[in-house]
Amino acid sequence: MWDRFRLWGSALATTIVCGALAPPTAADVHLELRPAQPQVDLGDTVRIGLYAVSDQEIDQAVGGIDAIVSWDPRVLSLAGNEDDGPYSWMFSWFPNDIELDRLNDTWSDGDAWYQSLRRGAPNPPAMATADGLLVTTLVFTAVGPATVTRISLIPEAKLFTSTRVLDGLVTGRIITGQLVPGQFSILLCGLAADLDDDCDVDSTDFEGFSACLDGPDGPPLEPACQPADLDNDGDTDLRDYQILQVSFTGR
Ligand SMILES: [Ca+2]
Ligand SMILES: [Ca+2]
Ligand SMILES: [Ca+2]
């Protein structure tokens, strides 16, 4: 009986100690990339919001964020970041990592390491909400056309760098949730073969062209068919068709 009492007492003491030492529960924080627009034109500035999203209704304190960003360098060129969110970070930057994984040596390879860090006490930590806290805005230039291009957050790179969210209240606790990519289109506007002027050369343009196809010895072109004279020599023949074929984007 005494042994059993001691056992209960020991279990109770363990529970109390654990209860006293256990850190407060935390929500996981997803990192999401949200493009400002679903489509942009070639040459445009592309703004991608990096959001920290609490996976519960409660707000979650965030101490810092490491994010390895990956994109297609054939269609996007990273210019940097702008801090237009509501929290004033102590750091919000792409650190020099020449002694680490060297992700920021160049951005022309399509990856970079972004980092933010909260201000120390007595300043409050950043708070991730269920709707999402805008951490920073990644700024790119659209340098190539793409039907759909994706910007991703990758979990880890090489030896030292990983994507993670640090708790703002419990030092060292990692509360990373899901990593959500963003995607959008880059339109190529101004092509001669884009007969309906919607920034693509597709089957609709082909149909419009076919209705005007005549040959080198045809009558003078109707005004409506003049845009189909892609080499601008007064006819719509196979040479014009070849230009349309080369320009075909298929969207
Ligand atoms: Ca890189
Ligand atoms: Ca078109
Ligand atoms: Ca022609």
PDB file of C-alpha atoms and ligand atoms in Angstrom:
ATOM      1  CA  MET A   1       0.000   0.000   0.000  1.00  0.00           C
ATOM      2  CA  TRP A   2       2.799   2.401   1.006  1.00  0.00           C
ATOM      3  CA  ASP A   3       4.717   1.499  -2.160  1.00  0.00           C
ATOM      4  CA  ARG A   4       1.636   2.203  -4.269  1.00  0.00           C
ATOM      5  CA  PHE A   5       1.174   5.584  -2.534  1.00  0.00           C
ATOM      6  CA  ARG A   6       4.795   6.441  -3.217  1.00  0.00           C
ATOM      7  CA  LEU A   7       4.299   5.494  -6.853  1.00  0.00           C
ATOM      8  CA  TRP A   8       1.263   7.803  -7.138  1.00  0.00           C
ATOM      9  CA  GLY A   9       3.179  10.552  -5.376  1.00  0.00           C
ATOM     10  CA  SER A  10       6.095  10.158  -7.716  1.00  0.00           C
ATOM     11  CA  ALA A  11       3.830  10.236 -10.778  1.00  0.00           C
ATOM     12  CA  LEU A  12       2.048  13.326  -9.455  1.00  0.00           C
ATOM     13  CA  ALA A  13       5.354  15.081  -8.786  1.00  0.00           C
ATOM     14  CA  THR A  14       6.566  14.240 -12.287  1.00  0.00           C
ATOM     15  CA  THR A  15       3.366  15.652 -13.770  1.00  0.00           C
ATOM     16  CA  ILE A  16       3.687  18.867 -11.786  1.00  0.00           C
ATOM     17  CA  VAL A  17       7.352  19.295 -12.696  1.00  0.00           C
ATOM     18  CA  CYS A  18       6.653  18.591 -16.354  1.00  0.00           C
ATOM     19  CA  GLY A  19       3.676  20.946 -16.234  1.00  0.00           C
ATOM     20  CA  ALA A  20       5.821  23.681 -14.761  1.00  0.00           C
ATOM     21  CA  LEU A  21       8.619  23.207 -17.274  1.00  0.00           C
ATOM     22  CA  ALA A  22       6.577  22.575 -20.389  1.00  0.00           C
ATOM     23  CA  PRO A  23       6.630  25.593 -22.716  1.00  0.00           C
ATOM     24  CA  PRO A  24       3.273  27.008 -23.814  1.00  0.00           C
ATOM     25  CA  THR A  25       1.768  25.212 -26.761  1.00  0.00           C
ATOM     26  CA  ALA A  26       2.434  26.716 -30.158  1.00  0.00           C
ATOM     27  CA  ALA A  27       0.624  26.811 -33.460  1.00  0.00           C
ATOM     28  CA  ASP A  28       2.608  25.706 -36.483  1.00  0.00           C
ATOM     29  CA  VAL A  29       3.350  28.497 -38.917  1.00  0.00           C
ATOM     30  CA  HIS A  30       3.037  27.859 -42.653  1.00  0.00           C
ATOM     31  CA  LEU A  31       5.167  29.883 -45.024  1.00  0.00           C
ATOM     32  CA  GLU A  32       3.272  30.892 -48.172  1.00  0.00           C
ATOM     33  CA  LEU A  33       4.372  32.687 -51.310  1.00  0.00           C
ATOM     34  CA  ARG A  34       1.515  34.783 -52.691  1.00  0.00           C
ATOM     35  CA  PRO A  35       2.013  36.535 -56.044  1.00  0.00           C
ATOM     36  CA  ALA A  36       0.470  40.013 -56.151  1.00  0.00           C
ATOM     37  CA  GLN A  37      -1.005  39.235 -59.617  1.00  0.00           C
ATOM     38  CA  PRO A  38      -1.992  35.994 -61.388  1.00  0.00           C
ATOM     39  CA  GLN A  39      -0.276  37.172 -64.572  1.00  0.00           C
ATOM     40  CA  VAL A  40       2.258  39.781 -65.606  1.00  0.00           C
ATOM     41  CA  ASP A  41       3.761  40.963 -68.880  1.00  0.00           C
ATOM     42  CA  LEU A  42       7.289  40.232 -69.954  1.00  0.00           C
ATOM     43  CA  GLY A  43       9.616  42.870 -68.469  1.00  0.00           C
ATOM     44  CA  ASP A  44       7.247  43.678 -65.581  1.00  0.00           C
ATOM     45  CA  THR A  45       8.225  43.803 -61.928  1.00  0.00           C
ATOM     46  CA  VAL A  46       6.823  40.754 -60.134  1.00  0.00           C
ATOM     47  CA  ARG A  47       5.972  41.077 -56.446  1.00  0.00           C
ATOM     48  CA  ILE A  48       5.649  37.921 -54.361  1.00  0.00           C
ATOM     49  CA  GLY A  49       4.519  38.256 -50.737  1.00  0.00           C
ATOM     50  CA  LEU A  50       6.116  35.899 -48.206  1.00  0.00           C
ATOM     51  CA  TYR A  51       3.441  35.240 -45.573  1.00  0.00           C
ATOM     52  CA  ALA A  52       3.670  33.549 -42.153  1.00  0.00           C
ATOM     53  CA  VAL A  53       0.340  31.851 -41.486  1.00  0.00           C
ATOM     54  CA  SER A  54      -0.733  30.412 -38.128  1.00  0.00           C
ATOM     55  CA  ASP A  55      -2.348  26.991 -38.581  1.00  0.00           C
ATOM     56  CA  GLN A  56      -4.736  27.755 -35.710  1.00  0.00           C
ATOM     57  CA  GLU A  57      -7.115  30.594 -34.931  1.00  0.00           C
ATOM     58  CA  ILE A  58      -4.698  31.898 -32.283  1.00  0.00           C
ATOM     59  CA  ASP A  59      -1.895  34.231 -33.321  1.00  0.00           C
ATOM     60  CA  GLN A  60       1.558  32.695 -33.038  1.00  0.00           C
ATOM     61  CA  ALA A  61       4.683  34.607 -31.975  1.00  0.00           C
ATOM     62  CA  VAL A  62       7.494  34.358 -34.524  1.00  0.00           C
ATOM     63  CA  GLY A  63      11.121  35.029 -33.616  1.00  0.00           C
ATOM     64  CA  GLY A  64      12.684  34.606 -37.032  1.00  0.00           C
ATOM     65  CA  ILE A  65      12.375  33.005 -40.437  1.00  0.00           C
ATOM     66  CA  ASP A  66      14.833  31.333 -42.765  1.00  0.00           C
ATOM     67  CA  ALA A  67      13.482  30.779 -46.268  1.00  0.00           C
ATOM     68  CA  ILE A  68      15.276  29.115 -49.180  1.00  0.00           C
ATOM     69  CA  VAL A  69      13.562  30.497 -52.260  1.00  0.00           C
ATOM     70  CA  SER A  70      13.764  28.671 -55.591  1.00  0.00           C
ATOM     71  CA  TRP A  71      12.581  29.879 -59.036  1.00  0.00           C
ATOM     72  CA  ASP A  72      13.180  29.368 -62.743  1.00  0.00           C
ATOM     73  CA  PRO A  73      16.027  31.769 -63.667  1.00  0.00           C
ATOM     74  CA  ARG A  74      15.077  31.527 -67.366  1.00  0.00           C
ATOM     75  CA  VAL A  75      11.893  33.481 -66.676  1.00  0.00           C
ATOM     76  CA  LEU A  76      12.565  35.408 -63.448  1.00  0.00           C
ATOM     77  CA  SER A  77      15.407  37.517 -62.109  1.00  0.00           C
ATOM     78  CA  LEU A  78      15.513  38.340 -58.383  1.00  0.00           C
ATOM     79  CA  ALA A  79      16.051  42.020 -57.585  1.00  0.00           C
ATOM     80  CA  GLY A  80      15.755  41.913 -53.759  1.00  0.00           C
ATOM     81  CA  ASN A  81      13.056  42.430 -51.136  1.00  0.00           C
ATOM     82  CA  GLU A  82      10.913  45.264 -49.825  1.00  0.00           C
ATOM     83  CA  ASP A  83       9.651  45.335 -46.265  1.00  0.00           C
ATOM     84  CA  ASP A  84       6.090  46.522 -46.689  1.00  0.00           C
ATOM     85  CA  GLY A  85       4.556  44.321 -43.984  1.00  0.00           C
ATOM     86  CA  PRO A  86       3.279  45.549 -40.615  1.00  0.00           C
ATOM     87  CA  TYR A  87       6.196  44.284 -38.462  1.00  0.00           C
ATOM     88  CA  SER A  88       9.521  46.084 -38.230  1.00  0.00           C
ATOM     89  CA  TRP A  89      12.154  43.319 -38.278  1.00  0.00           C
ATOM     90  CA  MET A  90      15.623  43.797 -36.869  1.00  0.00           C
ATOM     91  CA  PHE A  91      16.912  42.048 -40.001  1.00  0.00           C
ATOM     92  CA  SER A  92      15.048  41.273 -43.197  1.00  0.00           C
ATOM     93  CA  TRP A  93      17.622  40.504 -45.827  1.00  0.00           C
ATOM     94  CA  PHE A  94      19.561  38.038 -47.969  1.00  0.00           C
ATOM     95  CA  PRO A  95      22.647  37.454 -45.791  1.00  0.00           C
ATOM     96  CA  ASN A  96      26.152  37.017 -47.098  1.00  0.00           C
ATOM     97  CA  ASP A  97      26.599  33.224 -46.783  1.00  0.00           C
ATOM     98  CA  ILE A  98      30.020  32.835 -48.324  1.00  0.00           C
ATOM     99  CA  GLU A  99      31.073  30.743 -45.292  1.00  0.00           C
ATOM    100  CA  LEU A 100      27.917  28.612 -45.481  1.00  0.00           C
ATOM    101  CA  ASP A 101      26.003  27.230 -48.481  1.00  0.00           C
ATOM    102  CA  ARG A 102      26.728  30.191 -50.774  1.00  0.00           C
ATOM    103  CA  LEU A 103      23.132  30.434 -51.954  1.00  0.00           C
ATOM    104  CA  ASN A 104      23.464  34.198 -52.174  1.00  0.00           C
ATOM    105  CA  ASP A 105      26.752  34.210 -54.091  1.00  0.00           C
ATOM    106  CA  THR A 106      24.631  34.556 -57.205  1.00  0.00           C
ATOM    107  CA  TRP A 107      20.902  34.714 -57.852  1.00  0.00           C
ATOM    108  CA  SER A 108      21.252  33.840 -61.535  1.00  0.00           C
ATOM    109  CA  ASP A 109      21.121  30.126 -60.563  1.00  0.00           C
ATOM    110  CA  GLY A 110      17.539  30.421 -59.286  1.00  0.00           C
ATOM    111  CA  ASP A 111      17.989  30.122 -55.532  1.00  0.00           C
ATOM    112  CA  ALA A 112      18.551  32.468 -52.610  1.00  0.00           C
ATOM    113  CA  TRP A 113      18.425  32.454 -48.819  1.00  0.00           C
ATOM    114  CA  TYR A 114      16.202  35.032 -47.123  1.00  0.00           C
ATOM    115  CA  GLN A 115      16.280  35.649 -43.384  1.00  0.00           C
ATOM    116  CA  SER A 116      14.329  37.779 -40.933  1.00  0.00           C
ATOM    117  CA  LEU A 117      14.856  38.230 -37.214  1.00  0.00           C
ATOM    118  CA  ARG A 118      12.595  39.847 -34.603  1.00  0.00           C
ATOM    119  CA  ARG A 119      13.605  42.814 -32.519  1.00  0.00           C
ATOM    120  CA  GLY A 120      14.713  41.891 -28.985  1.00  0.00           C
ATOM    121  CA  ALA A 121      12.674  42.541 -25.828  1.00  0.00           C
ATOM    122  CA  PRO A 122      11.033  44.777 -24.782  1.00  0.00           C
ATOM    123  CA  ASN A 123       9.894  44.980 -28.418  1.00  0.00           C
ATOM    124  CA  PRO A 124       7.110  42.488 -29.108  1.00  0.00           C
ATOM    125  CA  PRO A 125       7.751  39.533 -31.429  1.00  0.00           C
ATOM    126  CA  ALA A 126       6.125  39.340 -34.849  1.00  0.00           C
ATOM    127  CA  MET A 127       2.717  37.665 -34.768  1.00  0.00           C
ATOM    128  CA  ALA A 128       1.620  35.188 -37.443  1.00  0.00           C
ATOM    129  CA  THR A 129      -2.151  35.314 -37.857  1.00  0.00           C
ATOM    130  CA  ALA A 130      -4.528  32.795 -39.399  1.00  0.00           C
ATOM    131  CA  ASP A 131      -4.902  35.133 -42.408  1.00  0.00           C
ATOM    132  CA  GLY A 132      -1.145  35.497 -42.685  1.00  0.00           C
ATOM    133  CA  LEU A 133       1.446  38.060 -41.639  1.00  0.00           C
ATOM    134  CA  LEU A 134       3.208  39.683 -44.598  1.00  0.00           C
ATOM    135  CA  VAL A 135       6.858  39.070 -43.692  1.00  0.00           C
ATOM    136  CA  THR A 136       8.395  40.747 -46.729  1.00  0.00           C
ATOM    137  CA  THR A 137       7.826  41.114 -50.461  1.00  0.00           C
ATOM    138  CA  LEU A 138      10.229  39.396 -52.846  1.00  0.00           C
ATOM    139  CA  VAL A 139      10.774  41.496 -55.943  1.00  0.00           C
ATOM    140  CA  PHE A 140      11.569  39.894 -59.302  1.00  0.00           C
ATOM    141  CA  THR A 141      11.661  40.980 -62.945  1.00  0.00           C
ATOM    142  CA  ALA A 142       9.935  38.823 -65.570  1.00  0.00           C
ATOM    143  CA  VAL A 143      12.682  38.059 -68.093  1.00  0.00           C
ATOM    144  CA  GLY A 144      11.068  35.244 -70.098  1.00  0.00           C
ATOM    145  CA  PRO A 145       7.550  34.105 -71.021  1.00  0.00           C
ATOM    146  CA  ALA A 146       5.947  31.226 -69.121  1.00  0.00           C
ATOM    147  CA  THR A 147       2.499  29.678 -69.305  1.00  0.00           C
ATOM    148  CA  VAL A 148       2.877  28.877 -65.598  1.00  0.00           C
ATOM    149  CA  THR A 149       5.952  29.455 -63.492  1.00  0.00           C
ATOM    150  CA  ARG A 150       6.364  28.526 -59.869  1.00  0.00           C
ATOM    151  CA  ILE A 151       8.324  30.028 -56.997  1.00  0.00           C
ATOM    152  CA  SER A 152       8.943  27.522 -54.219  1.00  0.00           C
ATOM    153  CA  LEU A 153      10.337  27.303 -50.712  1.00  0.00           C
ATOM    154  CA  ILE A 154      12.631  24.325 -50.396  1.00  0.00           C
ATOM    155  CA  PRO A 155      13.173  22.622 -47.000  1.00  0.00           C
ATOM    156  CA  GLU A 156      16.945  22.513 -47.041  1.00  0.00           C
ATOM    157  CA  ALA A 157      19.982  23.173 -49.183  1.00  0.00           C
ATOM    158  CA  LYS A 158      23.430  21.619 -49.057  1.00  0.00           C
ATOM    159  CA  LEU A 159      24.869  21.528 -45.507  1.00  0.00           C
ATOM    160  CA  PHE A 160      23.861  24.494 -43.419  1.00  0.00           C
ATOM    161  CA  THR A 161      20.711  26.185 -44.596  1.00  0.00           C
ATOM    162  CA  SER A 162      17.114  25.125 -44.013  1.00  0.00           C
ATOM    163  CA  THR A 163      13.730  26.764 -44.313  1.00  0.00           C
ATOM    164  CA  ARG A 164      12.258  27.202 -40.843  1.00  0.00           C
ATOM    165  CA  VAL A 165      10.163  29.360 -38.569  1.00  0.00           C
ATOM    166  CA  LEU A 166      11.432  30.037 -35.053  1.00  0.00           C
ATOM    167  CA  ASP A 167       9.079  30.501 -32.116  1.00  0.00           C
ATOM    168  CA  GLY A 168       8.977  34.078 -30.850  1.00  0.00           C
ATOM    169  CA  LEU A 169       8.638  33.120 -27.179  1.00  0.00           C
ATOM    170  CA  VAL A 170      10.544  29.847 -26.682  1.00  0.00           C
ATOM    171  CA  THR A 171      14.170  30.094 -27.752  1.00  0.00           C
ATOM    172  CA  GLY A 172      15.218  27.432 -30.217  1.00  0.00           C
ATOM    173  CA  ARG A 173      11.752  25.942 -30.767  1.00  0.00           C
ATOM    174  CA  ILE A 174      11.013  25.377 -34.445  1.00  0.00           C
ATOM    175  CA  ILE A 175       7.382  25.719 -35.480  1.00  0.00           C
ATOM    176  CA  THR A 176       7.593  25.357 -39.258  1.00  0.00           C
ATOM    177  CA  GLY A 177       4.348  24.231 -40.885  1.00  0.00           C
ATOM    178  CA  GLN A 178       3.797  23.681 -44.593  1.00  0.00           C
ATOM    179  CA  LEU A 179       5.772  25.385 -47.357  1.00  0.00           C
ATOM    180  CA  VAL A 180       3.316  26.691 -49.937  1.00  0.00           C
ATOM    181  CA  PRO A 181       4.604  27.748 -53.402  1.00  0.00           C
ATOM    182  CA  GLY A 182       3.194  30.525 -55.556  1.00  0.00           C
ATOM    183  CA  GLN A 183       2.583  30.396 -59.283  1.00  0.00           C
ATOM    184  CA  PHE A 184       1.570  32.791 -62.046  1.00  0.00           C
ATOM    185  CA  SER A 185       1.903  33.427 -65.781  1.00  0.00           C
ATOM    186  CA  ILE A 186       4.276  35.671 -67.678  1.00  0.00           C
ATOM    187  CA  LEU A 187       2.692  36.911 -70.873  1.00  0.00           C
ATOM    188  CA  LEU A 188       4.583  37.780 -74.004  1.00  0.00           C
ATOM    189  CA  CYS A 189       2.780  40.757 -75.529  1.00  0.00           C
ATOM    190  CA  GLY A 190       3.412  42.682 -78.732  1.00  0.00           C
ATOM    191  CA  LEU A 191       4.023  39.691 -81.046  1.00  0.00           C
ATOM    192  CA  ALA A 192       3.001  40.372 -84.648  1.00  0.00           C
ATOM    193  CA  ALA A 193       1.294  36.968 -84.882  1.00  0.00           C
ATOM    194  CA  ASP A 194      -0.906  37.721 -81.839  1.00  0.00           C
ATOM    195  CA  LEU A 195      -3.802  38.670 -84.111  1.00  0.00           C
ATOM    196  CA  ASP A 196      -6.426  38.970 -81.346  1.00  0.00           C
ATOM    197  CA  ASP A 197      -4.033  40.967 -79.155  1.00  0.00           C
ATOM    198  CA  ASP A 198      -4.350  38.864 -76.012  1.00  0.00           C
ATOM    199  CA  CYS A 199      -0.621  38.267 -75.408  1.00  0.00           C
ATOM    200  CA  ASP A 200      -0.402  34.804 -76.905  1.00  0.00           C
ATOM    201  CA  VAL A 201      -0.212  33.087 -80.274  1.00  0.00           C
ATOM    202  CA  ASP A 202      -2.619  30.199 -80.081  1.00  0.00           C
ATOM    203  CA  SER A 203      -5.294  28.341 -82.036  1.00  0.00           C
ATOM    204  CA  THR A 204      -7.552  31.421 -82.065  1.00  0.00           C
ATOM    205  CA  ASP A 205      -4.846  33.415 -83.826  1.00  0.00           C
ATOM    206  CA  PHE A 206      -4.295  30.477 -86.170  1.00  0.00           C
ATOM    207  CA  GLU A 207      -8.000  30.405 -87.092  1.00  0.00           C
ATOM    208  CA  GLY A 208      -7.962  34.141 -87.758  1.00  0.00           C
ATOM    209  CA  PHE A 209      -4.892  33.729 -89.919  1.00  0.00           C
ATOM    210  CA  SER A 210      -6.338  30.763 -91.864  1.00  0.00           C
ATOM    211  CA  ALA A 211      -9.423  32.820 -92.800  1.00  0.00           C
ATOM    212  CA  CYS A 212      -7.079  35.334 -94.453  1.00  0.00           C
ATOM    213  CA  LEU A 213      -4.595  32.890 -96.052  1.00  0.00           C
ATOM    214  CA  ASP A 214      -4.539  33.587 -99.754  1.00  0.00           C
ATOM    215  CA  GLY A 215      -1.161  33.145-101.430  1.00  0.00           C
ATOM    216  CA  PRO A 216       1.367  35.404-103.139  1.00  0.00           C
ATOM    217  CA  ASP A 217      -0.802  36.048-106.220  1.00  0.00           C
ATOM    218  CA  GLY A 218      -4.052  36.795-104.402  1.00  0.00           C
ATOM    219  CA  PRO A 219      -6.137  39.978-104.678  1.00  0.00           C
ATOM    220  CA  PRO A 220      -5.308  42.986-102.485  1.00  0.00           C
ATOM    221  CA  LEU A 221      -5.851  42.242 -98.816  1.00  0.00           C
ATOM    222  CA  GLU A 222      -9.085  43.183 -97.083  1.00  0.00           C
ATOM    223  CA  PRO A 223      -8.433  45.705 -94.286  1.00  0.00           C
ATOM    224  CA  ALA A 224      -9.436  43.055 -91.722  1.00  0.00           C
ATOM    225  CA  CYS A 225      -6.706  40.742 -93.045  1.00  0.00           C
ATOM    226  CA  GLN A 226      -3.879  43.225 -93.124  1.00  0.00           C
ATOM    227  CA  PRO A 227      -2.658  42.213 -89.598  1.00  0.00           C
ATOM    228  CA  ALA A 228      -2.216  38.656 -90.973  1.00  0.00           C
ATOM    229  CA  ASP A 229       0.390  39.935 -93.440  1.00  0.00           C
ATOM    230  CA  LEU A 230       3.111  39.212 -90.912  1.00  0.00           C
ATOM    231  CA  ASP A 231       6.072  40.010 -93.164  1.00  0.00           C
ATOM    232  CA  ASN A 232       4.324  43.121 -94.432  1.00  0.00           C
ATOM    233  CA  ASP A 233       4.720  42.411 -98.165  1.00  0.00           C
ATOM    234  CA  GLY A 234       1.080  42.829 -99.235  1.00  0.00           C
ATOM    235  CA  ASP A 235      -0.062  39.183 -99.109  1.00  0.00           C
ATOM    236  CA  THR A 236      -0.859  36.367 -96.686  1.00  0.00           C
ATOM    237  CA  ASP A 237       1.097  33.381 -97.896  1.00  0.00           C
ATOM    238  CA  LEU A 238       3.215  30.540 -96.541  1.00  0.00           C
ATOM    239  CA  ARG A 239       5.983  32.949 -95.495  1.00  0.00           C
ATOM    240  CA  ASP A 240       3.507  34.625 -93.150  1.00  0.00           C
ATOM    241  CA  TYR A 241       2.414  31.211 -91.939  1.00  0.00           C
ATOM    242  CA  GLN A 242       6.015  30.336 -91.053  1.00  0.00           C
ATOM    243  CA  ILE A 243       6.252  33.458 -88.870  1.00  0.00           C
ATOM    244  CA  LEU A 244       3.057  32.453 -87.078  1.00  0.00           C
ATOM    245  CA  GLN A 245       4.404  28.932 -86.564  1.00  0.00           C
ATOM    246  CA  VAL A 246       7.654  30.162 -85.001  1.00  0.00           C
ATOM    247  CA  SER A 247       5.728  32.524 -82.699  1.00  0.00           C
ATOM    248  CA  PHE A 248       3.218  29.902 -81.545  1.00  0.00           C
ATOM    249  CA  THR A 249       2.975  29.930 -77.729  1.00  0.00           C
ATOM    250  CA  GLY A 250       0.032  27.541 -77.519  1.00  0.00           C
ATOM    251  CA  ARG A 251      -1.759  29.350 -74.691  1.00  0.00           C
TER     252      ARG A 251
HETATM  253 CA    CA B   1      21.926  31.230 -55.646  1.00  0.00          CA
HETATM  254 CA    CA B   2      -3.597  35.727 -79.430  1.00  0.00          CA
HETATM  255 CA    CA B   3       2.940  38.499 -96.297  1.00  0.00          CA
END
